[in-house]
PDB file of C-alpha atoms in Angstrom:
ATOM      1  CA  UNK P   1      87.187  77.668 108.207  1.00  0.00           C
ATOM      2  CA  UNK P   2      84.076  79.532 107.058  1.00  0.00           C
ATOM      3  CA  UNK P   3      83.454  79.787 103.325  1.00  0.00           C
ATOM      4  CA  UNK P   4      84.373  83.256 102.131  1.00  0.00           C
ATOM      5  CA  UNK P   5      82.219  84.829  99.430  1.00  0.00           C
ATOM      6  CA  UNK P   6      82.996  87.646  97.028  1.00  0.00           C
ATOM      7  CA  UNK P   7      81.379  89.785  94.344  1.00  0.00           C
ATOM      8  CA  UNK P   8      82.557  91.716  91.301  1.00  0.00           C
ATOM      9  CA  UNK P   9      81.881  95.420  91.002  1.00  0.00           C
ATOM     10  CA  UNK P  10      80.307  96.289  87.607  1.00  0.00           C
ATOM     11  CA  UNK P  11      83.094  98.445  86.172  1.00  0.00           C
ATOM     12  CA  UNK P  12      82.504  97.552  82.511  1.00  0.00           C
ATOM     13  CA  UNK P  13      79.975  98.585  79.859  1.00  0.00           C
ATOM     14  CA  UNK P  14      76.499  97.559  80.989  1.00  0.00           C
ATOM     15  CA  UNK P  15      74.204  95.453  78.815  1.00  0.00           C
ATOM     16  CA  UNK P  16      71.645  98.234  78.558  1.00  0.00           C
ATOM     17  CA  UNK P  17      74.260 100.799  77.555  1.00  0.00           C
ATOM     18  CA  UNK P  18      76.501 103.130  79.496  1.00  0.00           C
ATOM     19  CA  UNK P  19      78.548 102.220  82.542  1.00  0.00           C
ATOM     20  CA  UNK P  20      78.277 102.480  86.310  1.00  0.00           C
ATOM     21  CA  UNK P  21      79.672 105.794  87.547  1.00  0.00           C
ATOM     22  CA  UNK P  22      81.954 105.907  90.574  1.00  0.00           C
ATOM     23  CA  UNK P  23      79.275 107.168  93.024  1.00  0.00           C
ATOM     24  CA  UNK P  24      77.147 104.102  92.223  1.00  0.00           C
ATOM     25  CA  UNK P  25      80.132 101.744  92.493  1.00  0.00           C
ATOM     26  CA  UNK P  26      81.068 103.263  95.845  1.00  0.00           C
ATOM     27  CA  UNK P  27      77.517 102.912  97.140  1.00  0.00           C
ATOM     28  CA  UNK P  28      77.298  99.279  96.028  1.00  0.00           C
ATOM     29  CA  UNK P  29      80.650  98.517  97.636  1.00  0.00           C
ATOM     30  CA  UNK P  30      79.641 100.040 100.956  1.00  0.00           C
ATOM     31  CA  UNK P  31      76.320  98.216 100.960  1.00  0.00           C
ATOM     32  CA  UNK P  32      78.023  94.909 100.169  1.00  0.00           C
ATOM     33  CA  UNK P  33      80.483  95.475 102.977  1.00  0.00           C
ATOM     34  CA  UNK P  34      77.685  96.216 105.443  1.00  0.00           C
ATOM     35  CA  UNK P  35      75.943  92.972 104.430  1.00  0.00           C
ATOM     36  CA  UNK P  36      78.980  90.879 105.325  1.00  0.00           C
ATOM     37  CA  UNK P  37      80.430  90.157 101.878  1.00  0.00           C
ATOM     38  CA  UNK P  38      84.051  89.068 102.358  1.00  0.00           C
ATOM     39  CA  UNK P  39      85.679  90.339  99.164  1.00  0.00           C
ATOM     40  CA  UNK P  40      85.043  92.802  96.348  1.00  0.00           C
ATOM     41  CA  UNK P  41      86.762  92.432  92.998  1.00  0.00           C
ATOM     42  CA  UNK P  42      87.538  94.619  90.001  1.00  0.00           C
ATOM     43  CA  UNK P  43      88.183  93.229  86.525  1.00  0.00           C
ATOM     44  CA  UNK P  44      91.281  94.324  84.600  1.00  0.00           C
ATOM     45  CA  UNK P  45      89.795  94.857  81.139  1.00  0.00           C
ATOM     46  CA  UNK P  46      91.303  97.913  79.374  1.00  0.00           C
ATOM     47  CA  UNK P  47      89.033  99.385  76.744  1.00  0.00           C
ATOM     48  CA  UNK P  48      85.966  97.688  78.240  1.00  0.00           C
ATOM     49  CA  UNK P  49      86.050  98.573  81.938  1.00  0.00           C
ATOM     50  CA  UNK P  50      87.166 101.450  84.115  1.00  0.00           C
ATOM     51  CA  UNK P  51      90.900 101.177  84.801  1.00  0.00           C
ATOM     52  CA  UNK P  52      91.289  98.500  87.442  1.00  0.00           C
ATOM     53  CA  UNK P  53      93.912  99.905  89.800  1.00  0.00           C
ATOM     54  CA  UNK P  54      92.446 103.406  89.868  1.00  0.00           C
ATOM     55  CA  UNK P  55      89.086 101.998  90.967  1.00  0.00           C
ATOM     56  CA  UNK P  56      90.788  99.742  93.527  1.00  0.00           C
ATOM     57  CA  UNK P  57      92.606 102.706  95.062  1.00  0.00           C
ATOM     58  CA  UNK P  58      89.367 104.639  95.438  1.00  0.00           C
ATOM     59  CA  UNK P  59      87.691 101.507  96.794  1.00  0.00           C
ATOM     60  CA  UNK P  60      90.374 101.149  99.465  1.00  0.00           C
ATOM     61  CA  UNK P  61      89.426 104.557 100.850  1.00  0.00           C
ATOM     62  CA  UNK P  62      85.665 104.060 100.455  1.00  0.00           C
ATOM     63  CA  UNK P  63      85.536 100.839 102.504  1.00  0.00           C
ATOM     64  CA  UNK P  64      86.882  99.733 105.874  1.00  0.00           C
ATOM     65  CA  UNK P  65      86.654  95.950 106.363  1.00  0.00           C
ATOM     66  CA  UNK P  66      86.033  94.108 103.109  1.00  0.00           C
ATOM     67  CA  UNK P  67      89.052  92.700 101.289  1.00  0.00           C
ATOM     68  CA  UNK P  68      89.617  94.043  97.769  1.00  0.00           C
ATOM     69  CA  UNK P  69      91.582  93.061  94.720  1.00  0.00           C
ATOM     70  CA  UNK P  70      91.869  92.586  90.964  1.00  0.00           C
ATOM     71  CA  UNK P  71      90.455  89.309  89.696  1.00  0.00           C
ATOM     72  CA  UNK P  72      92.593  89.082  87.868  1.00  0.00           C
ATOM     73  CA  UNK P  73      95.121  91.656  86.775  1.00  0.00           C
ATOM     74  CA  UNK P  74      96.921  90.703  83.577  1.00  0.00           C
ATOM     75  CA  UNK P  75     100.669  90.731  84.143  1.00  0.00           C
ATOM     76  CA  UNK P  76     101.291  91.757  80.534  1.00  0.00           C
ATOM     77  CA  UNK P  77      99.546  95.112  80.955  1.00  0.00           C
ATOM     78  CA  UNK P  78     102.134  96.506  83.395  1.00  0.00           C
ATOM     79  CA  UNK P  79     105.845  95.922  83.908  1.00  0.00           C
ATOM     80  CA  UNK P  80     106.051  93.426  86.806  1.00  0.00           C
ATOM     81  CA  UNK P  81     108.260  95.480  89.133  1.00  0.00           C
ATOM     82  CA  UNK P  82     105.881  98.417  88.692  1.00  0.00           C
ATOM     83  CA  UNK P  83     102.927  96.079  89.351  1.00  0.00           C
ATOM     84  CA  UNK P  84     104.557  94.884  92.575  1.00  0.00           C
ATOM     85  CA  UNK P  85     105.076  98.513  93.646  1.00  0.00           C
ATOM     86  CA  UNK P  86     101.424  99.298  92.909  1.00  0.00           C
ATOM     87  CA  UNK P  87     100.290  96.264  94.898  1.00  0.00           C
ATOM     88  CA  UNK P  88     102.428  97.113  97.887  1.00  0.00           C
ATOM     89  CA  UNK P  89     101.188 100.711  97.893  1.00  0.00           C
ATOM     90  CA  UNK P  90      97.528  99.703  97.579  1.00  0.00           C
ATOM     91  CA  UNK P  91      97.976  97.220 100.405  1.00  0.00           C
ATOM     92  CA  UNK P  92      99.215 100.101 102.549  1.00  0.00           C
ATOM     93  CA  UNK P  93      96.348 102.385 101.533  1.00  0.00           C
ATOM     94  CA  UNK P  94      93.788  99.663 102.299  1.00  0.00           C
ATOM     95  CA  UNK P  95      95.286  98.743 105.652  1.00  0.00           C
ATOM     96  CA  UNK P  96      96.417  95.308 104.523  1.00  0.00           C
ATOM     97  CA  UNK P  97      93.199  94.328 102.746  1.00  0.00           C
ATOM     98  CA  UNK P  98      94.581  93.644  99.262  1.00  0.00           C
ATOM     99  CA  UNK P  99      94.342  90.206  97.665  1.00  0.00           C
ATOM    100  CA  UNK P 100      96.515  90.221  94.553  1.00  0.00           C
ATOM    101  CA  UNK P 101      94.979  88.191  91.737  1.00  0.00           C
ATOM    102  CA  UNK P 102      97.355  87.604  88.810  1.00  0.00           C
ATOM    103  CA  UNK P 103      96.550  86.177  85.398  1.00  0.00           C
ATOM    104  CA  UNK P 104      98.163  85.717  81.986  1.00  0.00           C
ATOM    105  CA  UNK P 105      95.393  87.289  79.924  1.00  0.00           C
ATOM    106  CA  UNK P 106      93.912  85.869  76.734  1.00  0.00           C
ATOM    107  CA  UNK P 107      96.977  86.678  74.656  1.00  0.00           C
ATOM    108  CA  UNK P 108      96.752  86.388  70.854  1.00  0.00           C
ATOM    109  CA  UNK P 109      93.002  85.766  71.052  1.00  0.00           C
ATOM    110  CA  UNK P 110      92.346  89.202  72.566  1.00  0.00           C
ATOM    111  CA  UNK P 111      91.878  91.824  69.841  1.00  0.00           C
ATOM    112  CA  UNK P 112      92.543  94.679  72.267  1.00  0.00           C
ATOM    113  CA  UNK P 113      96.218  93.816  72.704  1.00  0.00           C
ATOM    114  CA  UNK P 114      97.401  95.288  69.372  1.00  0.00           C
ATOM    115  CA  UNK P 115      95.261  98.379  69.961  1.00  0.00           C
ATOM    116  CA  UNK P 116      97.236  99.109  73.138  1.00  0.00           C
ATOM    117  CA  UNK P 117     100.572  98.101  71.655  1.00  0.00           C
ATOM    118  CA  UNK P 118     101.008  94.912  73.709  1.00  0.00           C
ATOM    119  CA  UNK P 119     102.939  92.051  72.179  1.00  0.00           C
ATOM    120  CA  UNK P 120     100.841  88.906  72.653  1.00  0.00           C
ATOM    121  CA  UNK P 121     103.564  86.477  71.615  1.00  0.00           C
ATOM    122  CA  UNK P 122     104.812  84.028  74.250  1.00  0.00           C
ATOM    123  CA  UNK P 123     102.305  85.390  76.717  1.00  0.00           C
ATOM    124  CA  UNK P 124     102.345  82.360  79.060  1.00  0.00           C
ATOM    125  CA  UNK P 125     106.149  82.371  79.199  1.00  0.00           C
ATOM    126  CA  UNK P 126     106.087  86.092  79.937  1.00  0.00           C
ATOM    127  CA  UNK P 127     103.447  85.397  82.583  1.00  0.00           C
ATOM    128  CA  UNK P 128     105.705  82.926  84.360  1.00  0.00           C
ATOM    129  CA  UNK P 129     108.559  85.415  84.590  1.00  0.00           C
ATOM    130  CA  UNK P 130     106.263  88.254  85.643  1.00  0.00           C
ATOM    131  CA  UNK P 131     104.614  86.266  88.451  1.00  0.00           C
ATOM    132  CA  UNK P 132     108.034  85.203  89.745  1.00  0.00           C
ATOM    133  CA  UNK P 133     109.218  88.822  89.805  1.00  0.00           C
ATOM    134  CA  UNK P 134     106.092  90.094  91.553  1.00  0.00           C
ATOM    135  CA  UNK P 135     106.084  87.313  94.146  1.00  0.00           C
ATOM    136  CA  UNK P 136     109.783  87.569  94.950  1.00  0.00           C
ATOM    137  CA  UNK P 137     109.732  91.363  95.183  1.00  0.00           C
ATOM    138  CA  UNK P 138     106.745  91.345  97.536  1.00  0.00           C
ATOM    139  CA  UNK P 139     108.109  88.540  99.722  1.00  0.00           C
ATOM    140  CA  UNK P 140     111.861  89.160  99.610  1.00  0.00           C
ATOM    141  CA  UNK P 141     112.392  92.806  98.707  1.00  0.00           C
ATOM    142  CA  UNK P 142     114.749  94.072  95.957  1.00  0.00           C
ATOM    143  CA  UNK P 143     116.026  91.365  93.619  1.00  0.00           C
ATOM    144  CA  UNK P 144     118.100  91.285  90.462  1.00  0.00           C
ATOM    145  CA  UNK P 145     116.558  89.256  87.663  1.00  0.00           C
ATOM    146  CA  UNK P 146     117.770  88.178  84.240  1.00  0.00           C
ATOM    147  CA  UNK P 147     115.101  86.401  82.232  1.00  0.00           C
ATOM    148  CA  UNK P 148     114.139  85.913  78.641  1.00  0.00           C
ATOM    149  CA  UNK P 149     111.598  88.757  78.709  1.00  0.00           C
ATOM    150  CA  UNK P 150     112.328  90.845  81.806  1.00  0.00           C
ATOM    151  CA  UNK P 151     115.485  92.193  83.420  1.00  0.00           C
ATOM    152  CA  UNK P 152     115.937  93.867  86.796  1.00  0.00           C
ATOM    153  CA  UNK P 153     119.397  95.372  87.173  1.00  0.00           C
ATOM    154  CA  UNK P 154     121.264  94.783  90.456  1.00  0.00           C
ATOM    155  CA  UNK P 155     120.534  95.468  93.241  1.00  0.00           C
ATOM    156  CA  UNK P 156     116.917  95.443  92.039  1.00  0.00           C
ATOM    157  CA  UNK P 157     114.098  97.943  92.494  1.00  0.00           C
ATOM    158  CA  UNK P 158     112.799  99.207  95.806  1.00  0.00           C
ATOM    159  CA  UNK P 159     109.030  99.017  96.316  1.00  0.00           C
ATOM    160  CA  UNK P 160     108.861 102.266  98.272  1.00  0.00           C
ATOM    161  CA  UNK P 161     109.149 103.267 101.931  1.00  0.00           C
ATOM    162  CA  UNK P 162     110.063 100.361 104.189  1.00  0.00           C
ATOM    163  CA  UNK P 163     107.554  98.902 106.612  1.00  0.00           C
ATOM    164  CA  UNK P 164     106.880  95.594 108.337  1.00  0.00           C
ATOM    165  CA  UNK P 165     103.557  94.755 106.669  1.00  0.00           C
ATOM    166  CA  UNK P 166     103.486  91.188 105.301  1.00  0.00           C
ATOM    167  CA  UNK P 167     103.090  90.673 101.568  1.00  0.00           C
ATOM    168  CA  UNK P 168      99.482  90.503 100.370  1.00  0.00           C
ATOM    169  CA  UNK P 169      98.220  87.029  99.451  1.00  0.00           C
ATOM    170  CA  UNK P 170      98.845  86.203  95.807  1.00  0.00           C
ATOM    171  CA  UNK P 171      96.151  84.273  93.931  1.00  0.00           C
ATOM    172  CA  UNK P 172      97.293  83.021  90.546  1.00  0.00           C
ATOM    173  CA  UNK P 173      94.745  82.116  87.874  1.00  0.00           C
ATOM    174  CA  UNK P 174      95.316  78.678  86.398  1.00  0.00           C
ATOM    175  CA  UNK P 175      93.436  76.735  83.746  1.00  0.00           C
ATOM    176  CA  UNK P 176      95.862  74.702  81.623  1.00  0.00           C
ATOM    177  CA  UNK P 177      99.001  72.875  82.787  1.00  0.00           C
ATOM    178  CA  UNK P 178     101.463  75.708  82.112  1.00  0.00           C
ATOM    179  CA  UNK P 179      99.536  78.395  83.998  1.00  0.00           C
ATOM    180  CA  UNK P 180      98.722  75.877  86.725  1.00  0.00           C
ATOM    181  CA  UNK P 181     102.452  75.227  87.141  1.00  0.00           C
ATOM    182  CA  UNK P 182     103.081  78.969  87.557  1.00  0.00           C
ATOM    183  CA  UNK P 183     100.344  79.099  90.189  1.00  0.00           C
ATOM    184  CA  UNK P 184     101.749  76.066  91.992  1.00  0.00           C
ATOM    185  CA  UNK P 185     105.238  77.530  92.082  1.00  0.00           C
ATOM    186  CA  UNK P 186     104.436  81.079  93.219  1.00  0.00           C
ATOM    187  CA  UNK P 187     100.832  81.397  94.406  1.00  0.00           C
ATOM    188  CA  UNK P 188      99.338  81.371  97.874  1.00  0.00           C
ATOM    189  CA  UNK P 189      96.172  80.185  96.140  1.00  0.00           C
ATOM    190  CA  UNK P 190      95.086  78.882  92.751  1.00  0.00           C
ATOM    191  CA  UNK P 191      92.071  80.590  91.238  1.00  0.00           C
ATOM    192  CA  UNK P 192      90.393  78.049  88.947  1.00  0.00           C
ATOM    193  CA  UNK P 193      89.371  78.987  85.432  1.00  0.00           C
ATOM    194  CA  UNK P 194      86.076  77.053  85.279  1.00  0.00           C
ATOM    195  CA  UNK P 195      82.917  77.478  87.333  1.00  0.00           C
ATOM    196  CA  UNK P 196      82.877  75.533  90.603  1.00  0.00           C
ATOM    197  CA  UNK P 197      79.365  74.229  91.195  1.00  0.00           C
ATOM    198  CA  UNK P 198      79.689  70.857  92.917  1.00  0.00           C
ATOM    199  CA  UNK P 199      82.104  68.218  94.212  1.00  0.00           C
ATOM    200  CA  UNK P 200      82.849  66.987  90.665  1.00  0.00           C
ATOM    201  CA  UNK P 201      84.027  70.388  89.401  1.00  0.00           C
ATOM    202  CA  UNK P 202      86.113  70.926  92.526  1.00  0.00           C
ATOM    203  CA  UNK P 203      87.590  67.446  92.090  1.00  0.00           C
ATOM    204  CA  UNK P 204      88.723  68.329  88.580  1.00  0.00           C
ATOM    205  CA  UNK P 205      90.395  71.496  89.895  1.00  0.00           C
ATOM    206  CA  UNK P 206      92.080  69.559  92.698  1.00  0.00           C
ATOM    207  CA  UNK P 207      93.407  66.970  90.227  1.00  0.00           C
ATOM    208  CA  UNK P 208      94.914  69.719  88.069  1.00  0.00           C
ATOM    209  CA  UNK P 209      96.451  71.471  91.081  1.00  0.00           C
ATOM    210  CA  UNK P 210      97.909  68.225  92.421  1.00  0.00           C
ATOM    211  CA  UNK P 211      99.538  67.535  89.059  1.00  0.00           C
ATOM    212  CA  UNK P 212     100.951  71.061  88.893  1.00  0.00           C
ATOM    213  CA  UNK P 213     102.313  70.828  92.428  1.00  0.00           C
ATOM    214  CA  UNK P 214     103.972  67.503  91.584  1.00  0.00           C
ATOM    215  CA  UNK P 215     105.616  69.116  88.557  1.00  0.00           C
ATOM    216  CA  UNK P 216     107.241  71.843  90.691  1.00  0.00           C
ATOM    217  CA  UNK P 217     107.840  69.838  93.858  1.00  0.00           C
ATOM    218  CA  UNK P 218     105.286  71.552  96.087  1.00  0.00           C
ATOM    219  CA  UNK P 219     103.016  70.047  98.732  1.00  0.00           C
ATOM    220  CA  UNK P 220      99.465  70.570  97.378  1.00  0.00           C
ATOM    221  CA  UNK P 221      98.202  71.011 100.942  1.00  0.00           C
ATOM    222  CA  UNK P 222     100.173  74.275 101.085  1.00  0.00           C
ATOM    223  CA  UNK P 223      98.178  76.039  98.359  1.00  0.00           C
ATOM    224  CA  UNK P 224      94.556  77.129  98.741  1.00  0.00           C
ATOM    225  CA  UNK P 225      91.794  76.496  96.204  1.00  0.00           C
ATOM    226  CA  UNK P 226      89.649  79.428  95.121  1.00  0.00           C
ATOM    227  CA  UNK P 227      87.324  79.983  92.187  1.00  0.00           C
ATOM    228  CA  UNK P 228      84.130  81.447  90.852  1.00  0.00           C
ATOM    229  CA  UNK P 229      80.565  80.406  90.198  1.00  0.00           C
ATOM    230  CA  UNK P 230      77.272  81.743  88.902  1.00  0.00           C
ATOM    231  CA  UNK P 231      74.230  81.929  91.172  1.00  0.00           C
ATOM    232  CA  UNK P 232      70.600  81.904  90.037  1.00  0.00           C
ATOM    233  CA  UNK P 233      68.405  82.513  93.069  1.00  0.00           C
ATOM    234  CA  UNK P 234      64.602  82.455  92.733  1.00  0.00           C
ATOM    235  CA  UNK P 235      61.572  81.847  94.922  1.00  0.00           C
ATOM    236  CA  UNK P 236      60.587  78.635  93.114  1.00  0.00           C
ATOM    237  CA  UNK P 237      64.168  77.510  92.453  1.00  0.00           C
ATOM    238  CA  UNK P 238      63.684  77.018  88.705  1.00  0.00           C
ATOM    239  CA  UNK P 239      65.712  79.952  87.383  1.00  0.00           C
ATOM    240  CA  UNK P 240      68.935  78.859  85.689  1.00  0.00           C
ATOM    241  CA  UNK P 241      68.469  75.134  86.293  1.00  0.00           C
ATOM    242  CA  UNK P 242      69.615  74.213  82.783  1.00  0.00           C
ATOM    243  CA  UNK P 243      73.036  75.876  83.091  1.00  0.00           C
ATOM    244  CA  UNK P 244      76.016  73.665  83.921  1.00  0.00           C
ATOM    245  CA  UNK P 245      78.045  76.624  85.195  1.00  0.00           C
ATOM    246  CA  UNK P 246      75.374  77.764  87.661  1.00  0.00           C
ATOM    247  CA  UNK P 247      74.288  76.976  91.189  1.00  0.00           C
ATOM    248  CA  UNK P 248      70.523  77.411  90.916  1.00  0.00           C
ATOM    249  CA  UNK P 249      67.655  77.127  93.367  1.00  0.00           C
ATOM    250  CA  UNK P 250      65.977  78.789  96.291  1.00  0.00           C
ATOM    251  CA  UNK P 251      68.057  80.698  98.834  1.00  0.00           C
ATOM    252  CA  UNK P 252      68.367  77.575 100.996  1.00  0.00           C
ATOM    253  CA  UNK P 253      69.239  75.314  98.047  1.00  0.00           C
ATOM    254  CA  UNK P 254      71.905  77.690  96.757  1.00  0.00           C
ATOM    255  CA  UNK P 255      73.411  78.050 100.219  1.00  0.00           C
ATOM    256  CA  UNK P 256      73.535  74.274 100.546  1.00  0.00           C
ATOM    257  CA  UNK P 257      75.323  73.873  97.219  1.00  0.00           C
ATOM    258  CA  UNK P 258      77.844  76.550  98.159  1.00  0.00           C
ATOM    259  CA  UNK P 259      78.596  74.713 101.375  1.00  0.00           C
ATOM    260  CA  UNK P 260      79.024  71.475  99.391  1.00  0.00           C
ATOM    261  CA  UNK P 261      81.678  73.191  97.289  1.00  0.00           C
ATOM    262  CA  UNK P 262      83.313  74.474 100.463  1.00  0.00           C
ATOM    263  CA  UNK P 263      83.377  71.031 102.088  1.00  0.00           C
ATOM    264  CA  UNK P 264      85.274  69.641  99.099  1.00  0.00           C
ATOM    265  CA  UNK P 265      88.142  72.041  99.735  1.00  0.00           C
ATOM    266  CA  UNK P 266      87.358  75.484  98.280  1.00  0.00           C
ATOM    267  CA  UNK P 267      88.096  78.380 100.632  1.00  0.00           C
ATOM    268  CA  UNK P 268      86.645  81.252  98.600  1.00  0.00           C
ATOM    269  CA  UNK P 269      84.138  81.714  95.782  1.00  0.00           C
ATOM    270  CA  UNK P 270      83.547  84.841  93.740  1.00  0.00           C
ATOM    271  CA  UNK P 271      79.892  84.902  92.692  1.00  0.00           C
ATOM    272  CA  UNK P 272      78.032  86.257  89.683  1.00  0.00           C
ATOM    273  CA  UNK P 273      74.384  86.686  90.651  1.00  0.00           C
ATOM    274  CA  UNK P 274      71.884  86.126  87.828  1.00  0.00           C
ATOM    275  CA  UNK P 275      69.090  88.455  86.837  1.00  0.00           C
ATOM    276  CA  UNK P 276      65.836  87.491  88.561  1.00  0.00           C
ATOM    277  CA  UNK P 277      63.814  87.460  85.340  1.00  0.00           C
ATOM    278  CA  UNK P 278      66.360  86.216  82.800  1.00  0.00           C
ATOM    279  CA  UNK P 279      68.618  83.253  83.547  1.00  0.00           C
ATOM    280  CA  UNK P 280      70.869  84.210  80.625  1.00  0.00           C
ATOM    281  CA  UNK P 281      71.807  87.538  82.191  1.00  0.00           C
ATOM    282  CA  UNK P 282      74.449  87.576  84.903  1.00  0.00           C
ATOM    283  CA  UNK P 283      75.215  91.125  85.952  1.00  0.00           C
ATOM    284  CA  UNK P 284      78.167  91.404  88.321  1.00  0.00           C
ATOM    285  CA  UNK P 285      76.251  93.467  90.842  1.00  0.00           C
ATOM    286  CA  UNK P 286      72.951  95.345  90.879  1.00  0.00           C
ATOM    287  CA  UNK P 287      70.763  96.433  93.780  1.00  0.00           C
ATOM    288  CA  UNK P 288      68.385  93.518  93.246  1.00  0.00           C
ATOM    289  CA  UNK P 289      71.240  91.066  92.864  1.00  0.00           C
ATOM    290  CA  UNK P 290      72.841  92.347  96.059  1.00  0.00           C
ATOM    291  CA  UNK P 291      69.626  91.791  98.007  1.00  0.00           C
ATOM    292  CA  UNK P 292      69.335  88.202  96.743  1.00  0.00           C
ATOM    293  CA  UNK P 293      72.964  87.551  97.462  1.00  0.00           C
ATOM    294  CA  UNK P 294      72.625  88.944 100.989  1.00  0.00           C
ATOM    295  CA  UNK P 295      69.973  86.334 101.743  1.00  0.00           C
ATOM    296  CA  UNK P 296      72.302  83.589 100.483  1.00  0.00           C
ATOM    297  CA  UNK P 297      75.199  84.909 102.599  1.00  0.00           C
ATOM    298  CA  UNK P 298      72.965  84.911 105.680  1.00  0.00           C
ATOM    299  CA  UNK P 299      71.884  81.311 104.995  1.00  0.00           C
ATOM    300  CA  UNK P 300      75.481  80.163 104.442  1.00  0.00           C
ATOM    301  CA  UNK P 301      76.617  81.771 107.700  1.00  0.00           C
ATOM    302  CA  UNK P 302      73.701  80.249 109.608  1.00  0.00           C
ATOM    303  CA  UNK P 303      74.316  76.744 108.257  1.00  0.00           C
ATOM    304  CA  UNK P 304      78.083  76.859 108.265  1.00  0.00           C
TER     305      UNK P 304
END
């Protein structure tokens, strides 16, 4: 299987002030699609970024081939049955191109939660129930559910007009054992919490996933590994060399490292492309970054 590569759209406040307006986001998305990028992602960061699902809906209409999704949407921000309905509808609008990334959020460490009225207590336990509800609704249809935090009255909610489209793939973010166990129980893929830059970092993710699968009785071969990394691409290959969370080098060197990660079992990587003149800056997507990334994609496809 070919390594699939994705990019974030810059929907949050920019370092220089302001934010990307929708016409610019749409243009970047269309250019990325034309260059062969496999996936485009939107962050779910209320108060910092444009509202995730509104942008995703517009993105579904603005593009034709590229897969789209939230990476990741926090299950605490929306009631899980409503979130499942939103996902099913967006999958219809996009023609089956949604990848549903789910995460628990930062919880008590995120100062925005009280501002929006969200209770951050027991956020991992709530996450487990929410992911179960979303996954079962999308795969099985209406269900009744009686949990500690959520209740769905019999016969359970409908997700809208009936059709035969399969459920979108569900990627569950996992970092520590409890969230990893949720991912192992309900996810089609685990999205790792740390940067994947080489065989060692992928090995650590695989070890954690194997342990989580053992804890829930799942075959680890049945769940895909996905993750993220930072890329620092430069003509002389020196940009970003000192960063542990970065794949740095020339176009050919970066492509080679990406393929190394792929050969150790990772199916998809979402990439942050560093600023050409400042290795500390990693914008999600700019015109210059897109051009550098396009060269890496071409090299990966040629070598892979």
